[in-house]
């Protein structure tokens, strides 16, 4: 019988350990360099100043561990954070020591009937429609909220008619509006006309609304000019080392290193095939590494037969498909010294400074966000550097 998922309120109170307990018996290791996260935060802070930074730690900190990232960035001076869901917010609030009381904003808003949990855990919803505002505001003490104005994404946020409605007297009674925000659809393309269009719509909407801090920029927006930064920026991917604007050099340090156990080396003869579907055929006698990570570990199947891993500056191409638990790398062109090193270490770095999350995104025809958020499922997480 399926066990019932515990409600957020059933979770342990203060100082609970992080959700991911390291296991020494796993084949994949996800190392998170907290010093690199700090360095990336400083690059963003310098870009955005005098605007404040509210790091986005949704989806468990893009797969790197929301609690550790939050602790680390509190130590850098961040005093507000964004998550996507109420459960993510409660997990962070419960895990942080009481001396750390950052504001925690919930992008997906307040689910029906959950307003009291926001108050109980000192959380702030981002309200995305007039209906949500109606449900959330009270006749007693005003409740804190961020209000999301849509400027062209057409996903969450108040549309133009809803914003007009808000300007009517009394519509904001019962709410303590802490911030107005909107979200850029195309900040990864600095010259996209949507950027300026959204900024100007946001400015126009703010002009007639009660004064509160304003926020528009994600990581890509932080790299646009100052007119996009308003009072607070909300970077995610850049903190985790992804490149927010693919057409430009990456300004951010890699944060994640993903390594997997070498199960064995094997040689195959010219003409032999490898893996499911026999879709790789050796064009020469070859040396292969069988590595214990597959699509169930977050290595996209679409990277099969086209991705490669850089080892000491030499390319080891993927031979055949990505299986659920394994990939095969062709080491034939590697110098013997590098092969010896791999064999000695018994472990291969698949993602890191040499083969980046953006490289993997390109192999798999996706974005670094999807690579990062997929890596945590079956790996042991280890933190390097200083949390505080
Ligand atoms: C995820 C998200 C961000 C962070 O975006 P990045 O591109 O990762 O910097 C900022 N704002 C909102 C509303 C988001 O959903």
Short mmCIF file of C-alpha atoms and ligand atoms in Angstrom, two decimals:
data_model
loop_
_atom_site.label_atom_id
_atom_site.label_comp_id
_atom_site.label_asym_id
_atom_site.label_seq_id
_atom_site.Cartn_x
_atom_site.Cartn_y
_atom_site.Cartn_z
CA UNK A 1 0.00 0.00 0.00
CA UNK A 2 1.32 3.43 -0.86
CA UNK A 3 2.25 5.41 2.20
CA UNK A 4 0.71 8.82 2.62
CA UNK A 5 3.05 11.69 1.93
CA UNK A 6 3.45 13.70 5.13
CA UNK A 7 1.95 17.18 5.09
CA UNK A 8 4.46 19.98 5.51
CA UNK A 9 3.15 20.65 9.01
CA UNK A 10 4.05 17.09 10.07
CA UNK A 11 7.69 17.71 9.38
CA UNK A 12 10.20 17.98 12.20
CA UNK A 13 10.65 21.39 13.76
CA UNK A 14 13.79 23.48 14.14
CA UNK A 15 17.28 22.39 13.11
CA UNK A 16 16.24 19.33 11.13
CA UNK A 17 19.11 17.91 9.07
CA UNK A 18 19.06 18.62 5.35
CA UNK A 19 16.83 16.28 3.35
CA UNK A 20 19.71 14.64 1.49
CA UNK A 21 21.67 12.44 3.87
CA UNK A 22 25.04 11.53 2.34
CA UNK A 23 25.43 7.82 1.62
CA UNK A 24 28.89 6.35 1.28
CA UNK A 25 27.60 3.45 -0.82
CA UNK A 26 26.39 5.28 -3.94
CA UNK A 27 28.08 5.24 -7.33
CA UNK A 28 27.59 8.93 -8.15
CA UNK A 29 28.95 11.86 -6.18
CA UNK A 30 27.63 15.39 -6.58
CA UNK A 31 30.13 17.86 -5.14
CA UNK A 32 28.91 21.37 -4.50
CA UNK A 33 31.55 24.08 -4.18
CA UNK A 34 30.10 26.60 -1.74
CA UNK A 35 33.03 28.98 -2.24
CA UNK A 36 32.13 29.11 -5.93
CA UNK A 37 28.51 29.90 -4.99
CA UNK A 38 29.79 32.77 -2.85
CA UNK A 39 32.04 34.02 -5.64
CA UNK A 40 29.13 33.94 -8.09
CA UNK A 41 26.96 35.81 -5.60
CA UNK A 42 29.62 38.54 -5.38
CA UNK A 43 29.82 38.89 -9.15
CA UNK A 44 26.03 39.35 -9.23
CA UNK A 45 26.10 41.75 -6.28
CA UNK A 46 28.68 43.92 -8.04
CA UNK A 47 26.62 43.92 -11.25
CA UNK A 48 23.33 44.70 -9.57
CA UNK A 49 24.42 47.19 -6.88
CA UNK A 50 22.78 49.19 -5.45
CA UNK A 51 19.92 46.73 -6.02
CA UNK A 52 19.66 43.96 -3.41
CA UNK A 53 19.94 40.27 -4.27
CA UNK A 54 17.34 37.65 -3.38
CA UNK A 55 18.78 34.29 -4.43
CA UNK A 56 16.37 31.82 -6.02
CA UNK A 57 16.71 28.43 -4.29
CA UNK A 58 13.68 26.63 -5.75
CA UNK A 59 13.87 22.95 -6.77
CA UNK A 60 16.23 22.29 -3.86
CA UNK A 61 18.61 25.01 -4.95
CA UNK A 62 18.61 23.82 -8.58
CA UNK A 63 19.60 20.39 -7.30
CA UNK A 64 22.48 21.59 -5.12
CA UNK A 65 20.69 21.74 -1.74
CA UNK A 66 18.47 24.70 -0.86
CA UNK A 67 19.29 24.68 2.83
CA UNK A 68 23.07 24.73 2.38
CA UNK A 69 22.86 27.40 -0.31
CA UNK A 70 20.58 29.53 1.84
CA UNK A 71 22.89 29.24 4.85
CA UNK A 72 25.91 30.06 2.71
CA UNK A 73 24.32 33.11 1.15
CA UNK A 74 22.91 34.39 4.45
CA UNK A 75 26.56 34.52 5.50
CA UNK A 76 27.24 36.64 2.40
CA UNK A 77 24.55 39.09 3.50
CA UNK A 78 21.50 37.90 1.56
CA UNK A 79 18.38 38.49 3.62
CA UNK A 80 15.64 37.25 1.29
CA UNK A 81 15.18 34.16 -0.86
CA UNK A 82 12.69 32.84 -3.41
CA UNK A 83 11.38 29.28 -3.67
CA UNK A 84 8.62 27.87 -5.87
CA UNK A 85 6.41 25.99 -3.41
CA UNK A 86 5.15 26.25 0.15
CA UNK A 87 6.73 22.89 1.05
CA UNK A 88 10.14 24.13 -0.14
CA UNK A 89 9.74 27.25 1.97
CA UNK A 90 8.75 25.32 5.11
CA UNK A 91 11.68 22.95 4.69
CA UNK A 92 14.09 25.89 4.57
CA UNK A 93 12.48 27.67 7.49
CA UNK A 94 12.59 24.51 9.62
CA UNK A 95 16.20 23.74 8.80
CA UNK A 96 17.68 27.19 9.41
CA UNK A 97 18.93 28.06 12.86
CA UNK A 98 16.66 30.58 14.60
CA UNK A 99 19.31 33.30 14.33
CA UNK A 100 18.83 33.21 10.53
CA UNK A 101 15.47 34.78 9.69
CA UNK A 102 15.62 35.71 6.01
CA UNK A 103 12.42 36.61 4.20
CA UNK A 104 11.25 33.58 2.19
CA UNK A 105 9.00 34.27 -0.81
CA UNK A 106 6.92 31.55 -2.49
CA UNK A 107 6.66 32.13 -6.24
CA UNK A 108 3.72 29.81 -6.88
CA UNK A 109 1.59 31.69 -4.40
CA UNK A 110 -0.71 30.45 -1.69
CA UNK A 111 -2.45 27.13 -2.37
CA UNK A 112 -6.15 27.09 -1.39
CA UNK A 113 -6.67 26.82 2.35
CA UNK A 114 -2.98 27.24 3.22
CA UNK A 115 -2.83 30.92 4.21
CA UNK A 116 -2.36 30.04 7.88
CA UNK A 117 0.78 28.05 7.13
CA UNK A 118 2.37 31.16 5.65
CA UNK A 119 1.79 33.00 8.91
CA UNK A 120 2.83 30.05 11.08
CA UNK A 121 6.17 29.72 9.29
CA UNK A 122 6.72 33.41 8.61
CA UNK A 123 6.59 33.03 4.81
CA UNK A 124 5.43 35.43 2.13
CA UNK A 125 3.47 34.35 -0.94
CA UNK A 126 3.81 35.89 -4.38
CA UNK A 127 0.19 36.51 -5.35
CA UNK A 128 -0.47 35.96 -9.01
CA UNK A 129 -4.12 36.86 -9.63
CA UNK A 130 -7.00 38.92 -8.22
CA UNK A 131 -8.58 35.69 -6.95
CA UNK A 132 -5.48 34.87 -4.93
CA UNK A 133 -5.40 38.38 -3.53
CA UNK A 134 -9.05 38.10 -2.50
CA UNK A 135 -8.45 34.83 -0.71
CA UNK A 136 -5.26 35.97 0.97
CA UNK A 137 -6.15 39.42 2.29
CA UNK A 138 -7.82 39.66 5.67
CA UNK A 139 -9.99 42.11 7.52
CA UNK A 140 -7.77 41.83 10.60
CA UNK A 141 -4.01 42.52 10.47
CA UNK A 142 -2.70 43.03 6.93
CA UNK A 143 -0.87 40.03 5.57
CA UNK A 144 2.53 40.42 3.86
CA UNK A 145 2.62 39.58 0.17
CA UNK A 146 4.56 40.12 -3.03
CA UNK A 147 2.39 41.01 -6.02
CA UNK A 148 3.33 39.67 -9.44
CA UNK A 149 2.46 41.80 -12.46
CA UNK A 150 2.52 40.09 -15.83
CA UNK A 151 4.41 42.06 -18.48
CA UNK A 152 4.41 39.57 -21.33
CA UNK A 153 5.28 36.11 -20.04
CA UNK A 154 1.56 35.27 -19.82
CA UNK A 155 2.11 32.61 -17.24
CA UNK A 156 1.71 33.88 -13.69
CA UNK A 157 0.95 37.44 -12.65
CA UNK A 158 -1.81 40.02 -12.84
CA UNK A 159 -2.82 40.96 -16.36
CA UNK A 160 -3.49 44.54 -17.43
CA UNK A 161 -7.18 44.50 -16.51
CA UNK A 162 -6.39 43.03 -13.11
CA UNK A 163 -3.79 45.74 -12.45
CA UNK A 164 -6.40 48.40 -13.35
CA UNK A 165 -8.80 46.75 -10.91
CA UNK A 166 -6.14 46.87 -8.18
CA UNK A 167 -5.88 50.64 -8.51
CA UNK A 168 -9.46 51.05 -7.28
CA UNK A 169 -9.82 52.21 -3.67
CA UNK A 170 -9.74 49.51 -1.04
CA UNK A 171 -8.54 46.73 -3.36
CA UNK A 172 -5.28 46.34 -1.45
CA UNK A 173 -6.79 46.60 2.01
CA UNK A 174 -5.75 43.70 4.19
CA UNK A 175 -2.46 43.29 2.34
CA UNK A 176 0.97 44.55 3.30
CA UNK A 177 2.55 44.83 -0.16
CA UNK A 178 6.23 44.12 0.37
CA UNK A 179 7.23 44.10 -3.28
CA UNK A 180 6.00 44.34 -6.86
CA UNK A 181 7.60 41.88 -9.21
CA UNK A 182 7.53 40.76 -12.82
CA UNK A 183 9.54 38.18 -14.75
CA UNK A 184 11.51 38.45 -17.99
CA UNK A 185 10.80 35.92 -20.74
CA UNK A 186 13.93 36.46 -22.87
CA UNK A 187 16.73 37.74 -20.60
CA UNK A 188 18.98 34.95 -21.90
CA UNK A 189 19.03 36.90 -25.20
CA UNK A 190 20.31 40.37 -24.31
CA UNK A 191 19.17 41.98 -27.57
CA UNK A 192 15.69 40.50 -27.61
CA UNK A 193 13.07 43.28 -27.93
CA UNK A 194 10.92 41.62 -25.25
CA UNK A 195 13.39 42.78 -22.57
CA UNK A 196 12.83 46.48 -23.12
CA UNK A 197 9.11 45.97 -23.74
CA UNK A 198 8.66 44.15 -20.43
CA UNK A 199 10.77 46.68 -18.51
CA UNK A 200 8.71 49.56 -19.88
CA UNK A 201 5.40 47.84 -19.14
CA UNK A 202 6.59 47.14 -15.61
CA UNK A 203 7.58 50.80 -15.11
CA UNK A 204 4.26 52.00 -16.44
CA UNK A 205 2.32 49.68 -14.12
CA UNK A 206 4.36 50.75 -11.09
CA UNK A 207 3.75 54.44 -11.73
CA UNK A 208 0.13 54.26 -10.55
CA UNK A 209 0.50 51.70 -7.78
CA UNK A 210 1.38 52.25 -4.11
CA UNK A 211 5.12 52.53 -3.54
CA UNK A 212 7.00 49.33 -2.66
CA UNK A 213 10.34 47.86 -3.79
CA UNK A 214 10.27 46.44 -7.32
CA UNK A 215 11.96 43.38 -8.84
CA UNK A 216 12.24 42.26 -12.46
CA UNK A 217 15.59 40.57 -13.18
CA UNK A 218 16.57 36.91 -13.08
CA UNK A 219 20.22 35.93 -13.75
CA UNK A 220 20.05 37.01 -17.37
CA UNK A 221 18.41 40.27 -16.29
CA UNK A 222 21.30 40.94 -13.88
CA UNK A 223 23.58 41.04 -16.93
CA UNK A 224 21.36 43.57 -18.71
CA UNK A 225 21.91 47.27 -17.97
CA UNK A 226 21.00 48.92 -14.68
CA UNK A 227 17.56 49.98 -15.89
CA UNK A 228 16.52 46.31 -15.50
CA UNK A 229 17.66 45.91 -11.90
CA UNK A 230 15.08 48.01 -9.99
CA UNK A 231 15.39 47.48 -6.20
CA UNK A 232 16.05 43.76 -6.03
CA UNK A 233 17.26 41.07 -8.45
CA UNK A 234 16.37 37.35 -8.32
CA UNK A 235 19.20 35.28 -9.76
CA UNK A 236 19.14 31.50 -9.81
CA UNK A 237 21.17 29.72 -12.49
CA UNK A 238 24.19 32.05 -12.31
CA UNK A 239 24.68 31.26 -8.61
CA UNK A 240 24.93 27.58 -9.56
CA UNK A 241 27.49 28.22 -12.29
CA UNK A 242 25.24 28.03 -15.35
CA UNK A 243 25.68 30.59 -18.12
CA UNK A 244 22.63 32.90 -18.17
CA UNK A 245 23.36 34.13 -21.71
CA UNK A 246 24.55 31.30 -23.94
CA UNK A 247 25.92 33.56 -26.67
CA UNK A 248 28.37 35.24 -24.28
CA UNK A 249 31.28 33.88 -22.22
CA UNK A 250 30.23 32.53 -18.82
CA UNK A 251 31.14 34.97 -16.01
CA UNK A 252 30.29 32.43 -13.30
CA UNK A 253 32.38 29.72 -11.68
CA UNK A 254 31.30 26.08 -11.97
CA UNK A 255 29.66 24.98 -8.72
CA UNK A 256 28.81 21.36 -9.38
CA UNK A 257 31.16 18.46 -10.00
CA UNK A 258 29.49 15.19 -10.84
CA UNK A 259 31.55 12.01 -10.76
CA UNK A 260 30.65 8.37 -11.19
CA UNK A 261 32.39 5.10 -10.46
CA UNK A 262 34.33 3.37 -13.18
CA UNK A 263 32.81 -0.12 -13.27
CA UNK A 264 35.39 -1.55 -15.65
CA UNK A 265 37.55 -0.96 -18.70
CA UNK A 266 37.13 -3.23 -21.71
CA UNK A 267 38.53 -3.56 -25.18
CA UNK A 268 36.39 -4.24 -28.24
CA UNK A 269 37.49 -5.16 -31.74
CA UNK A 270 36.83 -3.12 -34.87
CA UNK A 271 33.26 -3.91 -36.01
CA UNK A 272 31.93 -4.70 -32.50
CA UNK A 273 28.84 -2.80 -31.39
CA UNK A 274 28.15 -1.26 -28.00
CA UNK A 275 25.01 -0.96 -25.89
CA UNK A 276 21.26 -1.03 -26.52
CA UNK A 277 20.18 -0.95 -30.12
CA UNK A 278 23.78 -1.71 -31.14
CA UNK A 279 23.81 1.83 -32.48
CA UNK A 280 27.53 2.40 -31.95
CA UNK A 281 29.97 0.31 -33.96
CA UNK A 282 33.69 0.52 -33.25
CA UNK A 283 35.53 1.82 -36.30
CA UNK A 284 38.79 0.42 -34.89
CA UNK A 285 39.95 -1.69 -31.96
CA UNK A 286 38.86 0.42 -29.00
CA UNK A 287 39.29 0.91 -25.27
CA UNK A 288 36.01 1.59 -23.45
CA UNK A 289 35.17 2.79 -19.95
CA UNK A 290 31.90 1.54 -18.47
CA UNK A 291 30.74 4.22 -16.02
CA UNK A 292 28.06 3.83 -13.34
CA UNK A 293 25.74 6.72 -14.16
CA UNK A 294 22.80 6.80 -16.54
CA UNK A 295 19.55 8.53 -17.27
CA UNK A 296 18.16 7.58 -13.87
CA UNK A 297 20.99 9.69 -12.45
CA UNK A 298 20.09 12.67 -14.60
CA UNK A 299 22.31 12.05 -17.63
CA UNK A 300 19.94 12.71 -20.46
CA UNK A 301 19.38 9.86 -22.87
CA UNK A 302 19.38 12.38 -25.70
CA UNK A 303 23.11 12.94 -25.01
CA UNK A 304 23.83 9.35 -26.11
CA UNK A 305 26.27 8.85 -28.99
CA UNK A 306 26.89 12.61 -29.23
CA UNK A 307 28.18 13.83 -25.86
CA UNK A 308 31.73 13.58 -24.63
CA UNK A 309 33.62 13.98 -21.40
CA UNK A 310 36.87 15.93 -21.21
CA UNK A 311 39.55 14.17 -19.19
CA UNK A 312 42.74 16.15 -18.57
CA UNK A 313 41.98 18.11 -21.73
CA UNK A 314 41.30 15.04 -23.92
CA UNK A 315 37.90 14.15 -25.29
CA UNK A 316 36.34 10.80 -24.42
CA UNK A 317 33.23 10.53 -26.63
CA UNK A 318 30.15 8.63 -25.55
CA UNK A 319 29.91 5.25 -27.26
CA UNK A 320 26.30 4.22 -27.79
CA UNK A 321 23.20 5.05 -25.83
CA UNK A 322 22.82 6.26 -22.29
CA UNK A 323 21.36 3.36 -20.28
CA UNK A 324 19.39 3.71 -17.07
CA UNK A 325 22.43 3.14 -14.86
CA UNK A 326 25.45 3.21 -17.20
CA UNK A 327 27.20 5.10 -19.92
CA UNK A 328 30.12 3.99 -22.06
CA UNK A 329 33.01 6.31 -22.93
CA UNK A 330 35.53 5.71 -25.69
CA UNK A 331 39.04 6.19 -24.24
CA UNK A 332 40.92 5.01 -27.33
CA UNK A 333 42.42 8.43 -28.13
CA UNK A 334 43.49 9.20 -24.57
CA UNK A 335 47.19 9.16 -23.66
CA UNK A 336 48.14 6.10 -21.63
CA UNK A 337 48.95 8.28 -18.61
CA UNK A 338 45.36 9.59 -18.51
CA UNK A 339 43.93 6.07 -18.88
CA UNK A 340 46.17 4.93 -16.04
CA UNK A 341 44.99 7.80 -13.86
CA UNK A 342 41.32 7.00 -14.53
CA UNK A 343 41.93 3.32 -13.75
CA UNK A 344 43.79 4.18 -10.56
CA UNK A 345 41.13 6.61 -9.32
CA UNK A 346 38.25 4.31 -10.27
CA UNK A 347 36.09 7.37 -10.82
CA UNK A 348 35.38 9.68 -13.75
CA UNK A 349 34.37 13.33 -13.57
CA UNK A 350 31.42 13.62 -15.95
CA UNK A 351 30.39 17.21 -15.19
CA UNK A 352 32.57 19.97 -13.75
CA UNK A 353 35.04 22.63 -14.82
CA UNK A 354 36.18 20.58 -17.85
CA UNK A 355 32.81 19.34 -19.10
CA UNK A 356 30.33 21.96 -17.91
CA UNK A 357 26.61 21.78 -17.21
CA UNK A 358 26.17 23.95 -20.29
CA UNK A 359 28.16 21.42 -22.37
CA UNK A 360 25.79 18.69 -21.19
CA UNK A 361 22.83 20.90 -21.96
CA UNK A 362 24.14 21.25 -25.52
CA UNK A 363 24.68 17.46 -25.87
CA UNK A 364 21.14 16.77 -24.70
CA UNK A 365 19.49 19.66 -26.51
CA UNK A 366 18.24 21.22 -23.28
CA UNK A 367 19.29 23.93 -20.79
CA UNK A 368 21.66 23.83 -17.81
CA UNK A 369 18.66 24.23 -15.48
CA UNK A 370 17.27 20.85 -16.52
CA UNK A 371 20.66 19.15 -16.21
CA UNK A 372 21.27 20.55 -12.71
CA UNK A 373 17.83 19.80 -11.31
CA UNK A 374 18.06 16.20 -12.57
CA UNK A 375 21.33 15.23 -10.89
CA UNK A 376 20.37 14.73 -7.27
CA UNK A 377 18.20 11.64 -7.38
CA UNK A 378 20.68 8.88 -6.73
CA UNK A 379 23.88 10.66 -5.86
CA UNK A 380 25.74 11.37 -2.68
CA UNK A 381 26.05 15.10 -2.12
CA UNK A 382 29.26 16.49 -0.68
CA UNK A 383 29.89 20.14 0.17
CA UNK A 384 33.24 21.80 -0.30
CA UNK A 385 34.11 25.26 0.94
CA UNK A 386 32.56 27.22 3.76
CA UNK A 387 28.86 27.48 4.51
CA UNK A 388 29.33 30.19 7.14
C1 LIG B 1 13.30 30.70 -11.52
C2 LIG B 1 13.01 32.13 -11.43
C3 LIG B 1 14.04 33.08 -11.30
C4 LIG B 1 15.50 32.71 -11.43
O1 LIG B 1 15.79 32.56 -12.80
P1 LIG B 1 17.27 32.25 -13.34
O2 LIG B 1 17.12 32.32 -14.81
O3 LIG B 1 17.61 30.89 -12.85
O4 LIG B 1 18.17 33.29 -12.78
C5 LIG B 1 13.68 34.40 -11.08
N1 LIG B 1 12.39 34.78 -11.01
C6 LIG B 1 11.38 33.90 -11.16
C7 LIG B 1 9.98 34.38 -11.10
C8 LIG B 1 11.65 32.55 -11.39
O5 LIG B 1 10.64 31.69 -11.56
#
